[in-house]
PDB file of C-alpha atoms in Angstrom:
ATOM      1  CA  MET A   1       2.710   8.498 -19.024  1.00  0.00           C
ATOM      2  CA  SER A   2       5.194   7.822 -16.294  1.00  0.00           C
ATOM      3  CA  PHE A   3       6.724   9.754 -13.428  1.00  0.00           C
ATOM      4  CA  GLU A   4       9.715   8.246 -11.634  1.00  0.00           C
ATOM      5  CA  VAL A   5      11.640   9.448  -8.634  1.00  0.00           C
ATOM      6  CA  PRO A   6      14.800   7.368  -7.962  1.00  0.00           C
ATOM      7  CA  ARG A   7      14.602   5.722  -4.569  1.00  0.00           C
ATOM      8  CA  MET A   8      15.850   2.141  -4.598  1.00  0.00           C
ATOM      9  CA  SER A   9      19.349   1.461  -3.441  1.00  0.00           C
ATOM     10  CA  GLY A  10      21.430  -1.602  -2.660  1.00  0.00           C
ATOM     11  CA  ASP A  11      20.584  -5.107  -3.811  1.00  0.00           C
ATOM     12  CA  CYS A  12      16.922  -5.414  -4.730  1.00  0.00           C
ATOM     13  CA  LEU A  13      14.813  -8.165  -3.290  1.00  0.00           C
ATOM     14  CA  VAL A  14      12.399  -7.993  -6.212  1.00  0.00           C
ATOM     15  CA  GLU A  15      13.181  -6.891  -9.769  1.00  0.00           C
ATOM     16  CA  ALA A  16      10.726  -7.038 -12.594  1.00  0.00           C
ATOM     17  CA  SER A  17      11.642  -5.808 -16.078  1.00  0.00           C
ATOM     18  CA  GLU A  18       9.139  -5.302 -18.904  1.00  0.00           C
ATOM     19  CA  LEU A  19       6.776  -7.745 -17.244  1.00  0.00           C
ATOM     20  CA  VAL A  20       3.769  -8.692 -19.422  1.00  0.00           C
ATOM     21  CA  LYS A  21       0.746 -10.841 -18.685  1.00  0.00           C
ATOM     22  CA  ASP A  22      -1.761 -11.612 -21.421  1.00  0.00           C
ATOM     23  CA  TYR A  23      -5.091 -13.423 -21.034  1.00  0.00           C
ATOM     24  CA  GLY A  24      -5.945 -14.090 -24.644  1.00  0.00           C
ATOM     25  CA  SER A  25      -6.298 -10.765 -26.365  1.00  0.00           C
ATOM     26  CA  PHE A  26      -6.511  -8.894 -23.067  1.00  0.00           C
ATOM     27  CA  ARG A  27      -3.231  -7.510 -21.637  1.00  0.00           C
ATOM     28  CA  ALA A  28      -3.551  -7.273 -17.846  1.00  0.00           C
ATOM     29  CA  VAL A  29       0.099  -6.204 -17.223  1.00  0.00           C
ATOM     30  CA  ASP A  30       1.928  -4.234 -19.944  1.00  0.00           C
ATOM     31  CA  GLY A  31       5.666  -3.880 -19.679  1.00  0.00           C
ATOM     32  CA  LEU A  32       5.754  -3.267 -15.923  1.00  0.00           C
ATOM     33  CA  ASN A  33       9.093  -2.394 -14.269  1.00  0.00           C
ATOM     34  CA  LEU A  34       9.424  -2.723 -10.452  1.00  0.00           C
ATOM     35  CA  SER A  35      12.205  -2.777  -7.840  1.00  0.00           C
ATOM     36  CA  VAL A  36      11.820  -3.436  -4.125  1.00  0.00           C
ATOM     37  CA  SER A  37      14.713  -2.629  -1.738  1.00  0.00           C
ATOM     38  CA  PRO A  38      15.504  -4.645   1.382  1.00  0.00           C
ATOM     39  CA  GLY A  39      13.876  -3.190   4.554  1.00  0.00           C
ATOM     40  CA  SER A  40      11.270  -1.165   2.716  1.00  0.00           C
ATOM     41  CA  VAL A  41       7.488  -1.150   2.929  1.00  0.00           C
ATOM     42  CA  LEU A  42       6.270  -0.772  -0.611  1.00  0.00           C
ATOM     43  CA  GLY A  43       2.737   0.636  -1.079  1.00  0.00           C
ATOM     44  CA  PHE A  44       1.527  -0.950  -4.290  1.00  0.00           C
ATOM     45  CA  LEU A  45      -1.455   1.126  -5.486  1.00  0.00           C
ATOM     46  CA  GLY A  46      -3.822   1.430  -8.372  1.00  0.00           C
ATOM     47  CA  PRO A  47      -7.525   1.452  -9.241  1.00  0.00           C
ATOM     48  CA  ASN A  48      -9.582  -1.686  -9.718  1.00  0.00           C
ATOM     49  CA  GLY A  49      -8.450  -3.460 -12.899  1.00  0.00           C
ATOM     50  CA  ALA A  50      -5.024  -1.773 -12.949  1.00  0.00           C
ATOM     51  CA  GLY A  51      -3.120  -5.059 -12.827  1.00  0.00           C
ATOM     52  CA  LYS A  52      -2.152  -5.105  -9.157  1.00  0.00           C
ATOM     53  CA  SER A  53      -3.484  -8.538  -8.300  1.00  0.00           C
ATOM     54  CA  THR A  54      -2.115 -10.029 -11.510  1.00  0.00           C
ATOM     55  CA  THR A  55       1.299  -8.604 -10.702  1.00  0.00           C
ATOM     56  CA  LEU A  56       1.271  -9.910  -7.110  1.00  0.00           C
ATOM     57  CA  ARG A  57       0.211 -13.372  -8.326  1.00  0.00           C
ATOM     58  CA  MET A  58       3.169 -13.419 -10.702  1.00  0.00           C
ATOM     59  CA  LEU A  59       5.439 -12.360  -7.785  1.00  0.00           C
ATOM     60  CA  VAL A  60       4.413 -15.427  -5.793  1.00  0.00           C
ATOM     61  CA  ASP A  61       4.407 -17.720  -8.878  1.00  0.00           C
ATOM     62  CA  LEU A  62       0.648 -18.410  -8.847  1.00  0.00           C
ATOM     63  CA  ILE A  63       0.690 -17.393 -12.492  1.00  0.00           C
ATOM     64  CA  ARG A  64       3.529 -17.117 -15.032  1.00  0.00           C
ATOM     65  CA  PRO A  65       4.393 -13.987 -16.963  1.00  0.00           C
ATOM     66  CA  SER A  66       3.726 -13.992 -20.732  1.00  0.00           C
ATOM     67  CA  SER A  67       7.116 -12.187 -21.225  1.00  0.00           C
ATOM     68  CA  GLY A  68       9.599 -10.123 -19.403  1.00  0.00           C
ATOM     69  CA  THR A  69      11.930 -11.042 -16.574  1.00  0.00           C
ATOM     70  CA  LEU A  70      11.199 -11.492 -12.827  1.00  0.00           C
ATOM     71  CA  SER A  71      13.667 -12.249 -10.057  1.00  0.00           C
ATOM     72  CA  LEU A  72      13.371 -12.470  -6.302  1.00  0.00           C
ATOM     73  CA  PHE A  73      16.430 -12.534  -4.088  1.00  0.00           C
ATOM     74  CA  GLY A  74      18.476 -12.512  -7.286  1.00  0.00           C
ATOM     75  CA  ARG A  75      16.895 -15.739  -8.422  1.00  0.00           C
ATOM     76  CA  GLN A  76      14.262 -16.774 -11.020  1.00  0.00           C
ATOM     77  CA  TYR A  77      11.366 -19.135 -10.374  1.00  0.00           C
ATOM     78  CA  ARG A  78      12.191 -21.442 -13.234  1.00  0.00           C
ATOM     79  CA  ARG A  79      15.554 -22.201 -11.727  1.00  0.00           C
ATOM     80  CA  GLN A  80      15.196 -21.963  -7.934  1.00  0.00           C
ATOM     81  CA  ARG A  81      11.469 -21.935  -7.090  1.00  0.00           C
ATOM     82  CA  SER A  82      11.755 -23.702  -3.723  1.00  0.00           C
ATOM     83  CA  GLY A  83      14.592 -21.468  -2.603  1.00  0.00           C
ATOM     84  CA  ILE A  84      12.546 -18.393  -3.366  1.00  0.00           C
ATOM     85  CA  LEU A  85       9.276 -19.631  -1.751  1.00  0.00           C
ATOM     86  CA  SER A  86      11.218 -20.564   1.466  1.00  0.00           C
ATOM     87  CA  ARG A  87      12.009 -16.832   1.961  1.00  0.00           C
ATOM     88  CA  LEU A  88       8.644 -15.485   0.875  1.00  0.00           C
ATOM     89  CA  GLY A  89       5.374 -15.144   2.748  1.00  0.00           C
ATOM     90  CA  CYS A  90       2.091 -13.950   1.225  1.00  0.00           C
ATOM     91  CA  LEU A  91      -1.492 -13.211   1.961  1.00  0.00           C
ATOM     92  CA  ILE A  92      -3.080 -13.044  -1.440  1.00  0.00           C
ATOM     93  CA  GLU A  93      -6.845 -12.419  -1.703  1.00  0.00           C
ATOM     94  CA  LYS A  94      -9.036 -14.407   0.773  1.00  0.00           C
ATOM     95  CA  PRO A  95      -7.097 -16.860   2.963  1.00  0.00           C
ATOM     96  CA  ASP A  96      -8.482 -20.425   2.898  1.00  0.00           C
ATOM     97  CA  PHE A  97      -8.414 -22.917   5.697  1.00  0.00           C
ATOM     98  CA  TYR A  98      -9.935 -26.227   6.708  1.00  0.00           C
ATOM     99  CA  LYS A  99     -13.056 -24.884   8.381  1.00  0.00           C
ATOM    100  CA  TYR A 100     -13.757 -28.098  10.396  1.00  0.00           C
ATOM    101  CA  LEU A 101     -10.341 -27.808  12.033  1.00  0.00           C
ATOM    102  CA  THR A 102      -9.307 -25.422  14.794  1.00  0.00           C
ATOM    103  CA  ALA A 103      -7.165 -22.421  14.120  1.00  0.00           C
ATOM    104  CA  LEU A 104      -4.225 -24.050  15.771  1.00  0.00           C
ATOM    105  CA  GLN A 105      -4.720 -27.364  13.860  1.00  0.00           C
ATOM    106  CA  ASN A 106      -4.680 -25.446  10.595  1.00  0.00           C
ATOM    107  CA  LEU A 107      -1.448 -23.664  11.463  1.00  0.00           C
ATOM    108  CA  LEU A 108       0.200 -26.844  12.667  1.00  0.00           C
ATOM    109  CA  LEU A 109      -0.552 -28.586   9.375  1.00  0.00           C
ATOM    110  CA  LEU A 110       1.014 -25.687   7.445  1.00  0.00           C
ATOM    111  CA  ALA A 111       3.962 -25.351   9.867  1.00  0.00           C
ATOM    112  CA  ARG A 112       4.830 -29.056   9.636  1.00  0.00           C
ATOM    113  CA  ALA A 113       4.547 -29.031   5.828  1.00  0.00           C
ATOM    114  CA  SER A 114       6.964 -26.080   5.798  1.00  0.00           C
ATOM    115  CA  GLY A 115       9.477 -27.759   8.089  1.00  0.00           C
ATOM    116  CA  VAL A 116       9.025 -25.183  10.897  1.00  0.00           C
ATOM    117  CA  ARG A 117      10.892 -25.998  14.015  1.00  0.00           C
ATOM    118  CA  ARG A 118       8.784 -26.270  17.243  1.00  0.00           C
ATOM    119  CA  PRO A 119       5.577 -25.877  15.155  1.00  0.00           C
ATOM    120  CA  GLN A 120       3.105 -25.612  18.086  1.00  0.00           C
ATOM    121  CA  GLU A 121       5.173 -22.994  19.903  1.00  0.00           C
ATOM    122  CA  ARG A 122       5.557 -21.022  16.684  1.00  0.00           C
ATOM    123  CA  ALA A 123       1.845 -21.259  15.816  1.00  0.00           C
ATOM    124  CA  MET A 124       0.762 -20.108  19.240  1.00  0.00           C
ATOM    125  CA  GLU A 125       3.295 -17.309  19.222  1.00  0.00           C
ATOM    126  CA  LEU A 126       1.931 -15.977  15.928  1.00  0.00           C
ATOM    127  CA  MET A 127      -1.725 -16.333  16.934  1.00  0.00           C
ATOM    128  CA  ASN A 128      -0.915 -14.062  19.906  1.00  0.00           C
ATOM    129  CA  PHE A 129       0.890 -11.658  17.544  1.00  0.00           C
ATOM    130  CA  VAL A 130      -2.080 -11.311  15.258  1.00  0.00           C
ATOM    131  CA  GLY A 131      -4.604 -10.903  18.108  1.00  0.00           C
ATOM    132  CA  LEU A 132      -6.066 -14.383  18.252  1.00  0.00           C
ATOM    133  CA  GLU A 133      -4.796 -15.415  21.702  1.00  0.00           C
ATOM    134  CA  GLY A 134      -7.258 -17.598  23.432  1.00  0.00           C
ATOM    135  CA  ARG A 135      -8.854 -18.793  20.165  1.00  0.00           C
ATOM    136  CA  TYR A 136      -6.366 -21.619  19.514  1.00  0.00           C
ATOM    137  CA  HIS A 137      -8.991 -24.424  19.858  1.00  0.00           C
ATOM    138  CA  ASP A 138     -11.874 -22.659  18.097  1.00  0.00           C
ATOM    139  CA  LYS A 139     -12.894 -24.057  14.750  1.00  0.00           C
ATOM    140  CA  VAL A 140     -12.187 -21.798  11.787  1.00  0.00           C
ATOM    141  CA  SER A 141     -15.871 -22.210  10.824  1.00  0.00           C
ATOM    142  CA  SER A 142     -16.741 -19.950  13.831  1.00  0.00           C
ATOM    143  CA  PHE A 143     -14.324 -17.139  12.733  1.00  0.00           C
ATOM    144  CA  SER A 144     -15.463 -13.928  11.172  1.00  0.00           C
ATOM    145  CA  HIS A 145     -13.930 -12.810   7.882  1.00  0.00           C
ATOM    146  CA  GLY A 146     -11.737 -10.340   9.817  1.00  0.00           C
ATOM    147  CA  MET A 147     -10.468 -13.130  12.187  1.00  0.00           C
ATOM    148  CA  ARG A 148      -9.622 -15.303   9.151  1.00  0.00           C
ATOM    149  CA  GLN A 149      -7.549 -12.368   7.766  1.00  0.00           C
ATOM    150  CA  ARG A 150      -5.642 -12.292  11.075  1.00  0.00           C
ATOM    151  CA  LEU A 151      -5.136 -16.065  10.839  1.00  0.00           C
ATOM    152  CA  GLY A 152      -4.031 -15.673   7.215  1.00  0.00           C
ATOM    153  CA  LEU A 153      -1.311 -13.229   8.382  1.00  0.00           C
ATOM    154  CA  ALA A 154      -0.175 -15.752  10.992  1.00  0.00           C
ATOM    155  CA  GLN A 155       0.026 -18.442   8.376  1.00  0.00           C
ATOM    156  CA  CYS A 156       2.196 -16.399   6.017  1.00  0.00           C
ATOM    157  CA  LEU A 157       4.641 -15.669   8.805  1.00  0.00           C
ATOM    158  CA  LEU A 158       5.059 -19.313  10.022  1.00  0.00           C
ATOM    159  CA  HIS A 159       8.400 -19.889   8.258  1.00  0.00           C
ATOM    160  CA  ASP A 160       9.847 -16.407   9.263  1.00  0.00           C
ATOM    161  CA  PRO A 161      10.009 -15.090   5.655  1.00  0.00           C
ATOM    162  CA  GLU A 162      12.232 -12.180   4.653  1.00  0.00           C
ATOM    163  CA  LEU A 163       9.768 -10.778   2.131  1.00  0.00           C
ATOM    164  CA  ILE A 164       6.038 -10.444   2.877  1.00  0.00           C
ATOM    165  CA  ILE A 165       3.393  -9.681   0.196  1.00  0.00           C
ATOM    166  CA  LEU A 166       0.034  -8.552   1.468  1.00  0.00           C
ATOM    167  CA  ASP A 167      -2.949  -8.057  -0.796  1.00  0.00           C
ATOM    168  CA  GLU A 168      -5.729  -6.088   0.922  1.00  0.00           C
ATOM    169  CA  PRO A 169      -4.907  -7.377   4.441  1.00  0.00           C
ATOM    170  CA  GLY A 170      -7.407  -4.998   6.053  1.00  0.00           C
ATOM    171  CA  THR A 171     -10.399  -6.475   4.225  1.00  0.00           C
ATOM    172  CA  GLY A 172     -13.161  -7.336   6.708  1.00  0.00           C
ATOM    173  CA  LEU A 173     -11.388  -5.726   9.712  1.00  0.00           C
ATOM    174  CA  ASP A 174     -13.215  -3.369  12.004  1.00  0.00           C
ATOM    175  CA  PRO A 175     -11.557  -0.077  12.851  1.00  0.00           C
ATOM    176  CA  GLN A 176      -9.614  -1.547  15.821  1.00  0.00           C
ATOM    177  CA  GLY A 177      -8.533  -4.470  13.484  1.00  0.00           C
ATOM    178  CA  ILE A 178      -7.307  -2.006  10.944  1.00  0.00           C
ATOM    179  CA  LEU A 179      -5.273  -0.158  13.495  1.00  0.00           C
ATOM    180  CA  ASP A 180      -3.910  -3.529  14.800  1.00  0.00           C
ATOM    181  CA  MET A 181      -2.913  -4.484  11.260  1.00  0.00           C
ATOM    182  CA  ARG A 182      -1.034  -1.177  10.919  1.00  0.00           C
ATOM    183  CA  GLU A 183       0.873  -1.839  14.115  1.00  0.00           C
ATOM    184  CA  MET A 184       1.709  -5.355  13.042  1.00  0.00           C
ATOM    185  CA  ILE A 185       3.127  -4.201   9.693  1.00  0.00           C
ATOM    186  CA  LEU A 186       5.230  -1.560  11.440  1.00  0.00           C
ATOM    187  CA  THR A 187       6.533  -4.150  13.964  1.00  0.00           C
ATOM    188  CA  LEU A 188       7.377  -6.611  11.230  1.00  0.00           C
ATOM    189  CA  ASN A 189       9.235  -3.915   9.263  1.00  0.00           C
ATOM    190  CA  ARG A 190      10.919  -1.790  11.959  1.00  0.00           C
ATOM    191  CA  GLN A 191      11.609  -4.299  14.668  1.00  0.00           C
ATOM    192  CA  GLN A 192      11.990  -7.582  12.693  1.00  0.00           C
ATOM    193  CA  GLY A 193      13.474  -6.137   9.471  1.00  0.00           C
ATOM    194  CA  LYS A 194      10.915  -7.659   7.111  1.00  0.00           C
ATOM    195  CA  THR A 195      10.521  -6.204   3.662  1.00  0.00           C
ATOM    196  CA  ILE A 196       6.820  -5.747   2.839  1.00  0.00           C
ATOM    197  CA  ILE A 197       4.808  -5.206  -0.353  1.00  0.00           C
ATOM    198  CA  LEU A 198       1.393  -3.878   0.630  1.00  0.00           C
ATOM    199  CA  SER A 199      -1.493  -3.530  -1.818  1.00  0.00           C
ATOM    200  CA  SER A 200      -4.546  -1.800  -0.320  1.00  0.00           C
ATOM    201  CA  HIS A 201      -7.344   0.599  -1.146  1.00  0.00           C
ATOM    202  CA  GLN A 202      -7.142   1.955   2.420  1.00  0.00           C
ATOM    203  CA  LEU A 203      -4.811   4.790   1.467  1.00  0.00           C
ATOM    204  CA  SER A 204      -4.559   6.303   4.874  1.00  0.00           C
ATOM    205  CA  GLU A 205      -3.158   3.040   6.179  1.00  0.00           C
ATOM    206  CA  VAL A 206      -0.645   2.767   3.331  1.00  0.00           C
ATOM    207  CA  GLU A 207       0.442   6.325   3.963  1.00  0.00           C
ATOM    208  CA  ALA A 208       0.994   5.498   7.660  1.00  0.00           C
ATOM    209  CA  VAL A 209       3.451   2.617   6.922  1.00  0.00           C
ATOM    210  CA  ALA A 210       4.916   2.914   3.408  1.00  0.00           C
ATOM    211  CA  THR A 211       8.495   4.020   2.787  1.00  0.00           C
ATOM    212  CA  ASP A 212       8.067   3.673  -0.967  1.00  0.00           C
ATOM    213  CA  LEU A 213       5.133   3.906  -3.398  1.00  0.00           C
ATOM    214  CA  VAL A 214       4.358   2.452  -6.782  1.00  0.00           C
ATOM    215  CA  LEU A 215       1.189   3.452  -8.596  1.00  0.00           C
ATOM    216  CA  ILE A 216       0.067   1.442 -11.617  1.00  0.00           C
ATOM    217  CA  ASN A 217      -2.788   1.795 -14.108  1.00  0.00           C
ATOM    218  CA  HIS A 218      -3.595  -0.085 -17.299  1.00  0.00           C
ATOM    219  CA  GLY A 219      -0.862  -2.565 -16.391  1.00  0.00           C
ATOM    220  CA  ARG A 220       1.935   0.044 -16.403  1.00  0.00           C
ATOM    221  CA  VAL A 221       3.801   1.875 -13.676  1.00  0.00           C
ATOM    222  CA  LEU A 222       2.784   5.510 -13.423  1.00  0.00           C
ATOM    223  CA  VAL A 223       4.969   6.616 -10.606  1.00  0.00           C
ATOM    224  CA  GLN A 224       7.475   5.026  -8.226  1.00  0.00           C
ATOM    225  CA  GLY A 225       9.798   6.321  -5.553  1.00  0.00           C
ATOM    226  CA  GLY A 226      10.218   7.168  -1.903  1.00  0.00           C
ATOM    227  CA  SER A 227       6.961   8.189  -0.294  1.00  0.00           C
ATOM    228  CA  ASP A 228       8.511  11.190   1.448  1.00  0.00           C
ATOM    229  CA  VAL A 229      10.000  12.447  -1.870  1.00  0.00           C
ATOM    230  CA  LEU A 230       6.844  11.829  -3.923  1.00  0.00           C
ATOM    231  CA  LEU A 231       4.450  13.457  -1.464  1.00  0.00           C
ATOM    232  CA  ALA A 232       6.838  16.480  -0.831  1.00  0.00           C
ATOM    233  CA  SER A 233       7.385  17.159  -4.480  1.00  0.00           C
ATOM    234  CA  SER A 234       3.760  17.168  -5.543  1.00  0.00           C
ATOM    235  CA  ASP A 235       0.990  19.744  -5.152  1.00  0.00           C
ATOM    236  CA  ARG A 236      -0.216  20.261  -1.623  1.00  0.00           C
ATOM    237  CA  LYS A 237      -3.713  20.871  -0.262  1.00  0.00           C
ATOM    238  CA  VAL A 238      -3.596  24.310   1.347  1.00  0.00           C
ATOM    239  CA  ARG A 239      -6.390  25.420   3.597  1.00  0.00           C
ATOM    240  CA  ILE A 240      -6.402  29.057   4.858  1.00  0.00           C
ATOM    241  CA  LYS A 241      -8.746  30.263   7.553  1.00  0.00           C
ATOM    242  CA  VAL A 242      -9.631  33.945   7.068  1.00  0.00           C
ATOM    243  CA  LEU A 243     -11.803  36.477   8.895  1.00  0.00           C
ATOM    244  CA  ASP A 244     -13.788  37.502   5.860  1.00  0.00           C
ATOM    245  CA  GLN A 245     -14.142  34.532   3.466  1.00  0.00           C
ATOM    246  CA  ALA A 246     -16.288  36.402   0.863  1.00  0.00           C
ATOM    247  CA  ALA A 247     -13.900  39.424   0.590  1.00  0.00           C
ATOM    248  CA  ASP A 248     -10.800  37.233   0.328  1.00  0.00           C
ATOM    249  CA  LEU A 249     -12.433  34.940  -2.196  1.00  0.00           C
ATOM    250  CA  ALA A 250     -13.178  37.995  -4.327  1.00  0.00           C
ATOM    251  CA  ALA A 251      -9.656  39.267  -4.006  1.00  0.00           C
ATOM    252  CA  LEU A 252      -8.293  35.913  -5.143  1.00  0.00           C
ATOM    253  CA  GLY A 253     -10.735  36.013  -7.992  1.00  0.00           C
ATOM    254  CA  GLN A 254      -8.639  38.782  -9.474  1.00  0.00           C
ATOM    255  CA  SER A 255      -5.363  36.858  -9.086  1.00  0.00           C
ATOM    256  CA  ALA A 256      -3.420  34.082 -10.776  1.00  0.00           C
ATOM    257  CA  TRP A 257      -4.940  31.729  -8.245  1.00  0.00           C
ATOM    258  CA  ALA A 258      -8.539  32.402  -9.218  1.00  0.00           C
ATOM    259  CA  HIS A 259      -9.116  29.112 -10.913  1.00  0.00           C
ATOM    260  CA  LEU A 260      -7.568  27.096  -8.010  1.00  0.00           C
ATOM    261  CA  VAL A 261      -9.420  28.542  -4.992  1.00  0.00           C
ATOM    262  CA  GLN A 262     -12.721  27.397  -3.540  1.00  0.00           C
ATOM    263  CA  PRO A 263     -14.490  28.186  -0.292  1.00  0.00           C
ATOM    264  CA  VAL A 264     -15.081  25.459   2.281  1.00  0.00           C
ATOM    265  CA  GLU A 265     -16.650  25.259   5.648  1.00  0.00           C
ATOM    266  CA  ASN A 266     -15.635  27.252   8.753  1.00  0.00           C
ATOM    267  CA  ASP A 267     -14.291  30.232   6.849  1.00  0.00           C
ATOM    268  CA  PHE A 268     -11.559  28.333   5.036  1.00  0.00           C
ATOM    269  CA  LEU A 269     -10.285  28.826   1.500  1.00  0.00           C
ATOM    270  CA  GLU A 270      -8.778  25.764  -0.123  1.00  0.00           C
ATOM    271  CA  LEU A 271      -6.324  25.477  -3.025  1.00  0.00           C
ATOM    272  CA  SER A 272      -4.052  22.811  -4.538  1.00  0.00           C
ATOM    273  CA  LEU A 273      -0.618  24.201  -5.304  1.00  0.00           C
ATOM    274  CA  SER A 274       3.112  23.526  -4.845  1.00  0.00           C
ATOM    275  CA  GLN A 275       4.790  24.200  -1.554  1.00  0.00           C
ATOM    276  CA  GLU A 276       6.887  26.954  -3.176  1.00  0.00           C
ATOM    277  CA  GLN A 277       3.819  29.008  -4.116  1.00  0.00           C
ATOM    278  CA  ILE A 278       2.404  29.193  -0.541  1.00  0.00           C
ATOM    279  CA  PRO A 279       4.434  32.187   0.647  1.00  0.00           C
ATOM    280  CA  ALA A 280       3.477  34.218  -2.467  1.00  0.00           C
ATOM    281  CA  LEU A 281      -0.112  33.366  -1.876  1.00  0.00           C
ATOM    282  CA  LEU A 282      -0.027  34.513   1.734  1.00  0.00           C
ATOM    283  CA  ARG A 283       1.766  37.766   0.829  1.00  0.00           C
ATOM    284  CA  TYR A 284      -0.877  38.544  -1.744  1.00  0.00           C
ATOM    285  CA  LEU A 285      -3.690  38.058   0.722  1.00  0.00           C
ATOM    286  CA  ILE A 286      -2.007  40.170   3.391  1.00  0.00           C
ATOM    287  CA  GLN A 287      -1.352  42.961   0.866  1.00  0.00           C
ATOM    288  CA  LYS A 288      -5.094  42.846   0.028  1.00  0.00           C
ATOM    289  CA  GLY A 289      -5.888  43.425   3.702  1.00  0.00           C
ATOM    290  CA  SER A 290      -6.781  39.855   4.555  1.00  0.00           C
ATOM    291  CA  GLU A 291      -6.674  38.711   8.125  1.00  0.00           C
ATOM    292  CA  VAL A 292      -5.221  35.185   7.914  1.00  0.00           C
ATOM    293  CA  MET A 293      -6.121  33.247  11.033  1.00  0.00           C
ATOM    294  CA  GLU A 294      -4.736  29.831  10.293  1.00  0.00           C
ATOM    295  CA  VAL A 295      -2.880  27.950   7.535  1.00  0.00           C
ATOM    296  CA  GLU A 296      -2.921  24.176   6.948  1.00  0.00           C
ATOM    297  CA  SER A 297      -0.700  22.654   4.378  1.00  0.00           C
ATOM    298  CA  ARG A 298      -0.717  18.910   3.684  1.00  0.00           C
ATOM    299  CA  GLN A 299      -0.288  16.382   0.970  1.00  0.00           C
ATOM    300  CA  LYS A 300      -2.360  13.298   1.622  1.00  0.00           C
ATOM    301  CA  LEU A 301      -1.692  10.074  -0.241  1.00  0.00           C
ATOM    302  CA  GLU A 302      -5.342  10.112  -1.332  1.00  0.00           C
ATOM    303  CA  ASP A 303      -5.006  13.495  -3.106  1.00  0.00           C
ATOM    304  CA  PHE A 304      -1.691  12.446  -4.689  1.00  0.00           C
ATOM    305  CA  TYR A 305      -3.174   9.121  -5.882  1.00  0.00           C
ATOM    306  CA  LEU A 306      -6.262  10.663  -7.361  1.00  0.00           C
ATOM    307  CA  ASN A 307      -4.314  13.279  -9.238  1.00  0.00           C
ATOM    308  CA  ILE A 308      -1.989  10.752 -10.770  1.00  0.00           C
ATOM    309  CA  VAL A 309      -4.670   8.271 -11.763  1.00  0.00           C
ATOM    310  CA  GLN A 310      -6.874  10.990 -13.254  1.00  0.00           C
ATOM    311  CA  LYS A 311      -3.950  12.332 -15.293  1.00  0.00           C
ATOM    312  CA  SER A 312      -3.205   8.774 -16.563  1.00  0.00           C
ATOM    313  CA  SER A 313      -6.826   8.164 -17.513  1.00  0.00           C
ATOM    314  CA  HIS A 314      -7.025  11.429 -19.461  1.00  0.00           C
ATOM    315  CA  SER A 315      -3.771  10.452 -21.238  1.00  0.00           C
ATOM    316  CA  VAL A 316      -5.175   7.080 -22.315  1.00  0.00           C
ATOM    317  CA  GLN A 317      -8.447   8.612 -23.521  1.00  0.00           C
ATOM    318  CA  SER A 318      -6.673  11.275 -25.562  1.00  0.00           C
TER     319      SER A 318
END
């Protein structure tokens, strides 16, 4: 099962075609196709075990595909690995540092190994950017998990990469830290022109920053396209506040919407339907004498995600 909405244009920074990764008899990634356009923020989504982390690890050459083709910046790892990695930054899983060294010392080691000019200036600049100003000389052993996530982001930005791959960057962050991470991603993309692949279970944060979406399950792409197009074209969650919830619920019980409507708190009725159906629904209620007080229509990424994943799971089971 696959739904695709064309979105990508121009030269792609990442192109994967029929990508497969097998671990013995288990196929973690099964013929995955993926394109990432310059200047985009790609929300890379899927349930646990869908193949997201395996795909990201192939993108950064931590593991090799069993078959299929993969190119970044128009190049392939087996031919130009160092050239690709020099333009790529990543935060994959839990960042690891020398805990007995300070945060600044860790970044300086990595900066010098990467040939970064003015390494101390760059390291301190990035620590300030990720919210670790004043912690330059604290040992990493004293850092919380969330602080190490921030330091991990600073580390992946040291060499000023064009493409940034982030796997669950909000893990361990408190609410303020999650908000800060969102602002940092937006700054990197909108002000610095970075292309970002973001994998996260924090769907509200993905929704706030993503220009494109890819949903995968069972190692295959279910849907891909521009986030605005995908969310606009799918069913919407409609909440209608009415004066007499019981009477209007009974009226809808005699309509084509009977199986879609359910009562919720504060005298609201809730339905999932396409945007084009909303005017007809409201006309029906008004004709039945309903007093409509308020209408909310939205498509949250969480609703869209759950709908697609559930459909794919039913398709596999059948």
